[in-house]
Amino acid sequence: MSVRFCAAPRRYGGMLWIAAVAVVLFAGLFMQITMLSRISSVSKQTAAVQAQTSALAREEANLELRVNEFHNLEQIAARAQQLGMESPDETQIRAICVE
């Protein structure tokens, strides 16, 4: 009595194992590509926000210079006199106490 082994179950089992490994590898590759695209997108957004931050910082510095320019009291007094404004005398000034 001779015993014969059938080769088909081993072949199918090996092929299923290879197919499972291939599916896992392709899923990993897909996830890696997806993560890289997300990282790239976030990197571009970060660069855009940094550029906007730099532009706003420059604008803030420019506005501070303009505000400091208007805080020059001598220039304000000279411009007020050019416009015809006069300093009030003591009878025109009233002090009000606000509680």
PDB file of N, CA and C in Angstrom:
ATOM      1  N   MET A   1       0.822  -1.149   0.000  1.00  0.00           N
ATOM      2  CA  MET A   1       0.000   0.000   0.000  1.00  0.00           C
ATOM      3  C   MET A   1       0.890   1.243   0.000  1.00  0.00           C
ATOM      4  N   SER A   2       0.702   2.006  -1.008  1.00  0.00           N
ATOM      5  CA  SER A   2       1.518   3.211  -1.126  1.00  0.00           C
ATOM      6  C   SER A   2       0.650   4.439  -0.833  1.00  0.00           C
ATOM      7  N   VAL A   3       1.272   5.388  -0.234  1.00  0.00           N
ATOM      8  CA  VAL A   3       0.561   6.617   0.126  1.00  0.00           C
ATOM      9  C   VAL A   3       1.047   7.717  -0.799  1.00  0.00           C
ATOM     10  N   ARG A   4       0.104   8.354  -1.409  1.00  0.00           N
ATOM     11  CA  ARG A   4       0.452   9.459  -2.313  1.00  0.00           C
ATOM     12  C   ARG A   4      -0.015  10.766  -1.686  1.00  0.00           C
ATOM     13  N   PHE A   5       0.854  11.719  -1.729  1.00  0.00           N
ATOM     14  CA  PHE A   5       0.504  13.041  -1.235  1.00  0.00           C
ATOM     15  C   PHE A   5       0.120  13.921  -2.411  1.00  0.00           C
ATOM     16  N   CYS A   6      -0.886  14.658  -2.185  1.00  0.00           N
ATOM     17  CA  CYS A   6      -1.349  15.561  -3.231  1.00  0.00           C
ATOM     18  C   CYS A   6      -0.599  16.887  -3.081  1.00  0.00           C
ATOM     19  N   ALA A   7      -0.009  17.387  -4.145  1.00  0.00           N
ATOM     20  CA  ALA A   7       0.782  18.619  -4.113  1.00  0.00           C
ATOM     21  C   ALA A   7      -0.085  19.872  -4.194  1.00  0.00           C
ATOM     22  N   ALA A   8      -1.309  19.731  -4.582  1.00  0.00           N
ATOM     23  CA  ALA A   8      -2.164  20.898  -4.789  1.00  0.00           C
ATOM     24  C   ALA A   8      -2.421  21.703  -3.508  1.00  0.00           C
ATOM     25  N   PRO A   9      -2.733  21.075  -2.357  1.00  0.00           N
ATOM     26  CA  PRO A   9      -2.988  21.888  -1.173  1.00  0.00           C
ATOM     27  C   PRO A   9      -1.783  22.733  -0.758  1.00  0.00           C
ATOM     28  N   ARG A  10      -0.579  22.202  -0.885  1.00  0.00           N
ATOM     29  CA  ARG A  10       0.606  22.978  -0.541  1.00  0.00           C
ATOM     30  C   ARG A  10       0.753  24.158  -1.499  1.00  0.00           C
ATOM     31  N   ARG A  11       0.542  23.914  -2.749  1.00  0.00           N
ATOM     32  CA  ARG A  11       0.689  24.971  -3.742  1.00  0.00           C
ATOM     33  C   ARG A  11      -0.315  26.089  -3.482  1.00  0.00           C
ATOM     34  N   TYR A  12      -1.581  25.726  -3.192  1.00  0.00           N
ATOM     35  CA  TYR A  12      -2.580  26.751  -2.918  1.00  0.00           C
ATOM     36  C   TYR A  12      -2.274  27.494  -1.616  1.00  0.00           C
ATOM     37  N   GLY A  13      -1.817  26.778  -0.620  1.00  0.00           N
ATOM     38  CA  GLY A  13      -1.464  27.422   0.646  1.00  0.00           C
ATOM     39  C   GLY A  13      -0.306  28.389   0.464  1.00  0.00           C
ATOM     40  N   GLY A  14       0.697  28.007  -0.307  1.00  0.00           N
ATOM     41  CA  GLY A  14       1.831  28.876  -0.572  1.00  0.00           C
ATOM     42  C   GLY A  14       1.422  30.087  -1.391  1.00  0.00           C
ATOM     43  N   MET A  15       0.540  29.875  -2.355  1.00  0.00           N
ATOM     44  CA  MET A  15       0.074  30.991  -3.174  1.00  0.00           C
ATOM     45  C   MET A  15      -0.776  31.961  -2.357  1.00  0.00           C
ATOM     46  N   LEU A  16      -1.585  31.424  -1.449  1.00  0.00           N
ATOM     47  CA  LEU A  16      -2.383  32.298  -0.583  1.00  0.00           C
ATOM     48  C   LEU A  16      -1.474  33.119   0.328  1.00  0.00           C
ATOM     49  N   TRP A  17      -0.434  32.484   0.836  1.00  0.00           N
ATOM     50  CA  TRP A  17       0.517  33.188   1.695  1.00  0.00           C
ATOM     51  C   TRP A  17       1.204  34.322   0.917  1.00  0.00           C
ATOM     52  N   ILE A  18       1.627  34.039  -0.302  1.00  0.00           N
ATOM     53  CA  ILE A  18       2.271  35.055  -1.139  1.00  0.00           C
ATOM     54  C   ILE A  18       1.281  36.170  -1.473  1.00  0.00           C
ATOM     55  N   ALA A  19       0.045  35.819  -1.769  1.00  0.00           N
ATOM     56  CA  ALA A  19      -0.975  36.819  -2.075  1.00  0.00           C
ATOM     57  C   ALA A  19      -1.255  37.705  -0.854  1.00  0.00           C
ATOM     58  N   ALA A  20      -1.305  37.092   0.325  1.00  0.00           N
ATOM     59  CA  ALA A  20      -1.549  37.863   1.548  1.00  0.00           C
ATOM     60  C   ALA A  20      -0.398  38.835   1.809  1.00  0.00           C
ATOM     61  N   VAL A  21       0.830  38.362   1.628  1.00  0.00           N
ATOM     62  CA  VAL A  21       1.996  39.227   1.821  1.00  0.00           C
ATOM     63  C   VAL A  21       1.988  40.355   0.792  1.00  0.00           C
ATOM     64  N   ALA A  22       1.636  40.058  -0.447  1.00  0.00           N
ATOM     65  CA  ALA A  22       1.589  41.079  -1.491  1.00  0.00           C
ATOM     66  C   ALA A  22       0.531  42.141  -1.161  1.00  0.00           C
ATOM     67  N   VAL A  23      -0.633  41.703  -0.681  1.00  0.00           N
ATOM     68  CA  VAL A  23      -1.691  42.643  -0.310  1.00  0.00           C
ATOM     69  C   VAL A  23      -1.208  43.542   0.820  1.00  0.00           C
ATOM     70  N   VAL A  24      -0.555  42.964   1.818  1.00  0.00           N
ATOM     71  CA  VAL A  24      -0.042  43.761   2.943  1.00  0.00           C
ATOM     72  C   VAL A  24       1.004  44.757   2.458  1.00  0.00           C
ATOM     73  N   LEU A  25       1.905  44.325   1.573  1.00  0.00           N
ATOM     74  CA  LEU A  25       2.939  45.226   1.050  1.00  0.00           C
ATOM     75  C   LEU A  25       2.335  46.354   0.222  1.00  0.00           C
ATOM     76  N   PHE A  26       1.359  46.029  -0.627  1.00  0.00           N
ATOM     77  CA  PHE A  26       0.714  47.082  -1.417  1.00  0.00           C
ATOM     78  C   PHE A  26      -0.070  48.050  -0.530  1.00  0.00           C
ATOM     79  N   ALA A  27      -0.721  47.524   0.505  1.00  0.00           N
ATOM     80  CA  ALA A  27      -1.440  48.398   1.441  1.00  0.00           C
ATOM     81  C   ALA A  27      -0.454  49.318   2.158  1.00  0.00           C
ATOM     82  N   GLY A  28       0.696  48.789   2.567  1.00  0.00           N
ATOM     83  CA  GLY A  28       1.719  49.615   3.207  1.00  0.00           C
ATOM     84  C   GLY A  28       2.255  50.676   2.270  1.00  0.00           C
ATOM     85  N   LEU A  29       2.482  50.303   1.017  1.00  0.00           N
ATOM     86  CA  LEU A  29       2.969  51.255   0.021  1.00  0.00           C
ATOM     87  C   LEU A  29       1.936  52.359  -0.212  1.00  0.00           C
ATOM     88  N   PHE A  30       0.671  51.983  -0.319  1.00  0.00           N
ATOM     89  CA  PHE A  30      -0.395  52.963  -0.508  1.00  0.00           C
ATOM     90  C   PHE A  30      -0.478  53.912   0.679  1.00  0.00           C
ATOM     91  N   MET A  31      -0.375  53.371   1.896  1.00  0.00           N
ATOM     92  CA  MET A  31      -0.433  54.212   3.093  1.00  0.00           C
ATOM     93  C   MET A  31       0.766  55.158   3.145  1.00  0.00           C
ATOM     94  N   GLN A  32       1.930  54.668   2.749  1.00  0.00           N
ATOM     95  CA  GLN A  32       3.124  55.520   2.761  1.00  0.00           C
ATOM     96  C   GLN A  32       2.993  56.656   1.748  1.00  0.00           C
ATOM     97  N   ILE A  33       2.491  56.357   0.560  1.00  0.00           N
ATOM     98  CA  ILE A  33       2.303  57.394  -0.452  1.00  0.00           C
ATOM     99  C   ILE A  33       1.272  58.417   0.034  1.00  0.00           C
ATOM    100  N   THR A  34       0.206  57.934   0.665  1.00  0.00           N
ATOM    101  CA  THR A  34      -0.813  58.831   1.206  1.00  0.00           C
ATOM    102  C   THR A  34      -0.228  59.734   2.284  1.00  0.00           C
ATOM    103  N   MET A  35       0.577  59.166   3.179  1.00  0.00           N
ATOM    104  CA  MET A  35       1.194  59.963   4.245  1.00  0.00           C
ATOM    105  C   MET A  35       2.154  60.996   3.661  1.00  0.00           C
ATOM    106  N   LEU A  36       2.920  60.627   2.652  1.00  0.00           N
ATOM    107  CA  LEU A  36       3.852  61.571   2.032  1.00  0.00           C
ATOM    108  C   LEU A  36       3.108  62.721   1.362  1.00  0.00           C
ATOM    109  N   SER A  37       1.978  62.432   0.737  1.00  0.00           N
ATOM    110  CA  SER A  37       1.206  63.511   0.115  1.00  0.00           C
ATOM    111  C   SER A  37       0.619  64.434   1.179  1.00  0.00           C
ATOM    112  N   ARG A  38       0.183  63.875   2.290  1.00  0.00           N
ATOM    113  CA  ARG A  38      -0.332  64.707   3.384  1.00  0.00           C
ATOM    114  C   ARG A  38       0.774  65.581   3.961  1.00  0.00           C
ATOM    115  N   ILE A  39       1.954  65.002   4.157  1.00  0.00           N
ATOM    116  CA  ILE A  39       3.087  65.763   4.685  1.00  0.00           C
ATOM    117  C   ILE A  39       3.452  66.886   3.726  1.00  0.00           C
ATOM    118  N   SER A  40       3.446  66.603   2.438  1.00  0.00           N
ATOM    119  CA  SER A  40       3.749  67.623   1.443  1.00  0.00           C
ATOM    120  C   SER A  40       2.722  68.747   1.489  1.00  0.00           C
ATOM    121  N   SER A  41       1.454  68.391   1.615  1.00  0.00           N
ATOM    122  CA  SER A  41       0.394  69.388   1.681  1.00  0.00           C
ATOM    123  C   SER A  41       0.545  70.264   2.926  1.00  0.00           C
ATOM    124  N   VAL A  42       0.817  69.646   4.053  1.00  0.00           N
ATOM    125  CA  VAL A  42       0.994  70.401   5.295  1.00  0.00           C
ATOM    126  C   VAL A  42       2.237  71.281   5.206  1.00  0.00           C
ATOM    127  N   SER A  43       3.272  70.787   4.564  1.00  0.00           N
ATOM    128  CA  SER A  43       4.493  71.580   4.400  1.00  0.00           C
ATOM    129  C   SER A  43       4.222  72.819   3.555  1.00  0.00           C
ATOM    130  N   LYS A  44       3.449  72.664   2.484  1.00  0.00           N
ATOM    131  CA  LYS A  44       3.102  73.819   1.650  1.00  0.00           C
ATOM    132  C   LYS A  44       2.255  74.814   2.428  1.00  0.00           C
ATOM    133  N   GLN A  45       1.311  74.323   3.216  1.00  0.00           N
ATOM    134  CA  GLN A  45       0.478  75.204   4.030  1.00  0.00           C
ATOM    135  C   GLN A  45       1.328  75.948   5.060  1.00  0.00           C
ATOM    136  N   THR A  46       2.286  75.252   5.658  1.00  0.00           N
ATOM    137  CA  THR A  46       3.169  75.873   6.642  1.00  0.00           C
ATOM    138  C   THR A  46       3.990  76.977   5.994  1.00  0.00           C
ATOM    139  N   ALA A  47       4.518  76.724   4.817  1.00  0.00           N
ATOM    140  CA  ALA A  47       5.301  77.743   4.104  1.00  0.00           C
ATOM    141  C   ALA A  47       4.440  78.963   3.780  1.00  0.00           C
ATOM    142  N   ALA A  48       3.202  78.735   3.383  1.00  0.00           N
ATOM    143  CA  ALA A  48       2.298  79.851   3.072  1.00  0.00           C
ATOM    144  C   ALA A  48       1.998  80.667   4.325  1.00  0.00           C
ATOM    145  N   VAL A  49       1.773  79.994   5.442  1.00  0.00           N
ATOM    146  CA  VAL A  49       1.487  80.701   6.693  1.00  0.00           C
ATOM    147  C   VAL A  49       2.720  81.473   7.156  1.00  0.00           C
ATOM    148  N   GLN A  50       3.908  80.891   6.988  1.00  0.00           N
ATOM    149  CA  GLN A  50       5.130  81.596   7.373  1.00  0.00           C
ATOM    150  C   GLN A  50       5.342  82.835   6.506  1.00  0.00           C
ATOM    151  N   ALA A  51       5.051  82.731   5.223  1.00  0.00           N
ATOM    152  CA  ALA A  51       5.172  83.894   4.341  1.00  0.00           C
ATOM    153  C   ALA A  51       4.180  84.978   4.752  1.00  0.00           C
ATOM    154  N   GLN A  52       2.968  84.569   5.088  1.00  0.00           N
ATOM    155  CA  GLN A  52       1.956  85.524   5.524  1.00  0.00           C
ATOM    156  C   GLN A  52       2.376  86.169   6.842  1.00  0.00           C
ATOM    157  N   THR A  53       2.955  85.391   7.745  1.00  0.00           N
ATOM    158  CA  THR A  53       3.424  85.930   9.020  1.00  0.00           C
ATOM    159  C   THR A  53       4.525  86.959   8.799  1.00  0.00           C
ATOM    160  N   SER A  54       5.445  86.671   7.892  1.00  0.00           N
ATOM    161  CA  SER A  54       6.517  87.618   7.587  1.00  0.00           C
ATOM    162  C   SER A  54       5.954  88.909   7.002  1.00  0.00           C
ATOM    163  N   ALA A  55       4.997  88.782   6.099  1.00  0.00           N
ATOM    164  CA  ALA A  55       4.390  89.967   5.494  1.00  0.00           C
ATOM    165  C   ALA A  55       3.669  90.804   6.551  1.00  0.00           C
ATOM    166  N   LEU A  56       2.967  90.143   7.450  1.00  0.00           N
ATOM    167  CA  LEU A  56       2.262  90.870   8.505  1.00  0.00           C
ATOM    168  C   LEU A  56       3.241  91.534   9.474  1.00  0.00           C
ATOM    169  N   ALA A  57       4.362  90.881   9.754  1.00  0.00           N
ATOM    170  CA  ALA A  57       5.365  91.486  10.631  1.00  0.00           C
ATOM    171  C   ALA A  57       5.962  92.737   9.986  1.00  0.00           C
ATOM    172  N   ARG A  58       6.224  92.676   8.674  1.00  0.00           N
ATOM    173  CA  ARG A  58       6.736  93.856   7.971  1.00  0.00           C
ATOM    174  C   ARG A  58       5.699  94.978   7.976  1.00  0.00           C
ATOM    175  N   GLU A  59       4.439  94.625   7.767  1.00  0.00           N
ATOM    176  CA  GLU A  59       3.379  95.629   7.773  1.00  0.00           C
ATOM    177  C   GLU A  59       3.238  96.253   9.166  1.00  0.00           C
ATOM    178  N   GLU A  60       3.366  95.425  10.198  1.00  0.00           N
ATOM    179  CA  GLU A  60       3.286  95.942  11.565  1.00  0.00           C
ATOM    180  C   GLU A  60       4.415  96.938  11.839  1.00  0.00           C
ATOM    181  N   ALA A  61       5.630  96.587  11.421  1.00  0.00           N
ATOM    182  CA  ALA A  61       6.765  97.499  11.618  1.00  0.00           C
ATOM    183  C   ALA A  61       6.538  98.815  10.875  1.00  0.00           C
ATOM    184  N   ASN A  62       6.015  98.735   9.663  1.00  0.00           N
ATOM    185  CA  ASN A  62       5.729  99.935   8.879  1.00  0.00           C
ATOM    186  C   ASN A  62       4.669 100.798   9.560  1.00  0.00           C
ATOM    187  N   LEU A  63       3.623 100.170  10.072  1.00  0.00           N
ATOM    188  CA  LEU A  63       2.562 100.916  10.749  1.00  0.00           C
ATOM    189  C   LEU A  63       3.070 101.549  12.046  1.00  0.00           C
ATOM    190  N   GLU A  64       3.948 100.841  12.753  1.00  0.00           N
ATOM    191  CA  GLU A  64       4.522 101.421  13.973  1.00  0.00           C
ATOM    192  C   GLU A  64       5.352 102.655  13.646  1.00  0.00           C
ATOM    193  N   LEU A  65       6.086 102.603  12.550  1.00  0.00           N
ATOM    194  CA  LEU A  65       6.840 103.784  12.140  1.00  0.00           C
ATOM    195  C   LEU A  65       5.905 104.947  11.820  1.00  0.00           C
ATOM    196  N   ARG A  66       4.808 104.658  11.152  1.00  0.00           N
ATOM    197  CA  ARG A  66       3.851 105.714  10.816  1.00  0.00           C
ATOM    198  C   ARG A  66       3.198 106.290  12.066  1.00  0.00           C
ATOM    199  N   VAL A  67       2.870 105.437  13.042  1.00  0.00           N
ATOM    200  CA  VAL A  67       2.275 105.915  14.291  1.00  0.00           C
ATOM    201  C   VAL A  67       3.274 106.783  15.042  1.00  0.00           C
ATOM    202  N   ASN A  68       4.523 106.346  15.105  1.00  0.00           N
ATOM    203  CA  ASN A  68       5.552 107.142  15.781  1.00  0.00           C
ATOM    204  C   ASN A  68       5.757 108.478  15.079  1.00  0.00           C
ATOM    205  N   GLU A  69       5.569 108.493  13.795  1.00  0.00           N
ATOM    206  CA  GLU A  69       5.684 109.730  13.036  1.00  0.00           C
ATOM    207  C   GLU A  69       4.605 110.723  13.461  1.00  0.00           C
ATOM    208  N   PHE A  70       3.420 110.234  13.770  1.00  0.00           N
ATOM    209  CA  PHE A  70       2.325 111.100  14.181  1.00  0.00           C
ATOM    210  C   PHE A  70       2.398 111.484  15.663  1.00  0.00           C
ATOM    211  N   HIS A  71       3.265 110.863  16.419  1.00  0.00           N
ATOM    212  CA  HIS A  71       3.401 111.193  17.833  1.00  0.00           C
ATOM    213  C   HIS A  71       4.356 112.357  18.069  1.00  0.00           C
ATOM    214  N   ASN A  72       4.897 112.930  17.057  1.00  0.00           N
ATOM    215  CA  ASN A  72       5.797 114.062  17.197  1.00  0.00           C
ATOM    216  C   ASN A  72       4.950 115.304  17.519  1.00  0.00           C
ATOM    217  N   LEU A  73       5.020 115.728  18.778  1.00  0.00           N
ATOM    218  CA  LEU A  73       4.146 116.812  19.248  1.00  0.00           C
ATOM    219  C   LEU A  73       4.444 118.142  18.576  1.00  0.00           C
ATOM    220  N   GLU A  74       5.704 118.383  18.229  1.00  0.00           N
ATOM    221  CA  GLU A  74       6.033 119.641  17.558  1.00  0.00           C
ATOM    222  C   GLU A  74       5.363 119.713  16.192  1.00  0.00           C
ATOM    223  N   GLN A  75       5.369 118.617  15.477  1.00  0.00           N
ATOM    224  CA  GLN A  75       4.717 118.587  14.164  1.00  0.00           C
ATOM    225  C   GLN A  75       3.201 118.759  14.311  1.00  0.00           C
ATOM    226  N   ILE A  76       2.652 118.157  15.340  1.00  0.00           N
ATOM    227  CA  ILE A  76       1.205 118.281  15.565  1.00  0.00           C
ATOM    228  C   ILE A  76       0.853 119.735  15.871  1.00  0.00           C
ATOM    229  N   ALA A  77       1.652 120.371  16.733  1.00  0.00           N
ATOM    230  CA  ALA A  77       1.385 121.773  17.089  1.00  0.00           C
ATOM    231  C   ALA A  77       1.538 122.680  15.870  1.00  0.00           C
ATOM    232  N   ALA A  78       2.581 122.432  15.056  1.00  0.00           N
ATOM    233  CA  ALA A  78       2.790 123.257  13.864  1.00  0.00           C
ATOM    234  C   ALA A  78       1.635 123.079  12.884  1.00  0.00           C
ATOM    235  N   ARG A  79       1.176 121.860  12.689  1.00  0.00           N
ATOM    236  CA  ARG A  79       0.061 121.600  11.767  1.00  0.00           C
ATOM    237  C   ARG A  79      -1.227 122.222  12.302  1.00  0.00           C
ATOM    238  N   ALA A  80      -1.428 122.166  13.625  1.00  0.00           N
ATOM    239  CA  ALA A  80      -2.621 122.765  14.218  1.00  0.00           C
ATOM    240  C   ALA A  80      -2.621 124.276  14.001  1.00  0.00           C
ATOM    241  N   GLN A  81      -1.472 124.904  14.144  1.00  0.00           N
ATOM    242  CA  GLN A  81      -1.398 126.358  13.915  1.00  0.00           C
ATOM    243  C   GLN A  81      -1.643 126.690  12.450  1.00  0.00           C
ATOM    244  N   GLN A  82      -1.154 125.851  11.543  1.00  0.00           N
ATOM    245  CA  GLN A  82      -1.404 126.064  10.116  1.00  0.00           C
ATOM    246  C   GLN A  82      -2.897 125.994   9.812  1.00  0.00           C
ATOM    247  N   LEU A  83      -3.598 125.133  10.526  1.00  0.00           N
ATOM    248  CA  LEU A  83      -5.035 124.982  10.304  1.00  0.00           C
ATOM    249  C   LEU A  83      -5.855 126.046  11.034  1.00  0.00           C
ATOM    250  N   GLY A  84      -5.178 126.922  11.785  1.00  0.00           N
ATOM    251  CA  GLY A  84      -5.883 128.003  12.457  1.00  0.00           C
ATOM    252  C   GLY A  84      -6.315 127.686  13.871  1.00  0.00           C
ATOM    253  N   MET A  85      -5.825 126.659  14.454  1.00  0.00           N
ATOM    254  CA  MET A  85      -6.196 126.320  15.822  1.00  0.00           C
ATOM    255  C   MET A  85      -5.381 127.182  16.784  1.00  0.00           C
ATOM    256  N   GLU A  86      -5.993 127.552  17.877  1.00  0.00           N
ATOM    257  CA  GLU A  86      -5.344 128.370  18.895  1.00  0.00           C
ATOM    258  C   GLU A  86      -5.382 127.642  20.224  1.00  0.00           C
ATOM    259  N   SER A  87      -4.431 127.948  21.076  1.00  0.00           N
ATOM    260  CA  SER A  87      -4.436 127.377  22.414  1.00  0.00           C
ATOM    261  C   SER A  87      -5.539 128.029  23.229  1.00  0.00           C
ATOM    262  N   PRO A  88      -6.289 127.249  24.004  1.00  0.00           N
ATOM    263  CA  PRO A  88      -7.372 127.836  24.809  1.00  0.00           C
ATOM    264  C   PRO A  88      -6.798 128.605  25.996  1.00  0.00           C
ATOM    265  N   ASP A  89      -7.522 129.644  26.410  1.00  0.00           N
ATOM    266  CA  ASP A  89      -7.096 130.334  27.631  1.00  0.00           C
ATOM    267  C   ASP A  89      -7.780 129.670  28.826  1.00  0.00           C
ATOM    268  N   GLU A  90      -7.483 130.157  30.019  1.00  0.00           N
ATOM    269  CA  GLU A  90      -7.965 129.500  31.231  1.00  0.00           C
ATOM    270  C   GLU A  90      -9.481 129.534  31.361  1.00  0.00           C
ATOM    271  N   THR A  91     -10.127 130.500  30.782  1.00  0.00           N
ATOM    272  CA  THR A  91     -11.586 130.587  30.896  1.00  0.00           C
ATOM    273  C   THR A  91     -12.295 129.554  30.005  1.00  0.00           C
ATOM    274  N   GLN A  92     -11.593 129.027  29.034  1.00  0.00           N
ATOM    275  CA  GLN A  92     -12.196 128.055  28.122  1.00  0.00           C
ATOM    276  C   GLN A  92     -11.971 126.608  28.556  1.00  0.00           C
ATOM    277  N   ILE A  93     -11.171 126.411  29.601  1.00  0.00           N
ATOM    278  CA  ILE A  93     -10.858 125.045  30.058  1.00  0.00           C
ATOM    279  C   ILE A  93     -11.720 124.726  31.267  1.00  0.00           C
ATOM    280  N   ARG A  94     -12.389 123.601  31.241  1.00  0.00           N
ATOM    281  CA  ARG A  94     -13.194 123.128  32.374  1.00  0.00           C
ATOM    282  C   ARG A  94     -12.744 121.729  32.735  1.00  0.00           C
ATOM    283  N   ALA A  95     -12.574 121.493  34.004  1.00  0.00           N
ATOM    284  CA  ALA A  95     -12.201 120.159  34.493  1.00  0.00           C
ATOM    285  C   ALA A  95     -13.454 119.443  34.943  1.00  0.00           C
ATOM    286  N   ILE A  96     -13.615 118.204  34.548  1.00  0.00           N
ATOM    287  CA  ILE A  96     -14.788 117.417  34.912  1.00  0.00           C
ATOM    288  C   ILE A  96     -14.297 116.179  35.634  1.00  0.00           C
ATOM    289  N   CYS A  97     -14.879 115.885  36.758  1.00  0.00           N
ATOM    290  CA  CYS A  97     -14.533 114.691  37.542  1.00  0.00           C
ATOM    291  C   CYS A  97     -15.524 113.582  37.194  1.00  0.00           C
ATOM    292  N   VAL A  98     -15.009 112.499  36.719  1.00  0.00           N
ATOM    293  CA  VAL A  98     -15.858 111.366  36.331  1.00  0.00           C
ATOM    294  C   VAL A  98     -15.559 110.214  37.278  1.00  0.00           C
ATOM    295  N   GLU A  99     -16.609 109.720  37.872  1.00  0.00           N
ATOM    296  CA  GLU A  99     -16.424 108.605  38.815  1.00  0.00           C
ATOM    297  C   GLU A  99     -16.899 107.315  38.235  1.00  0.00           C
TER     298      GLU A  99
END
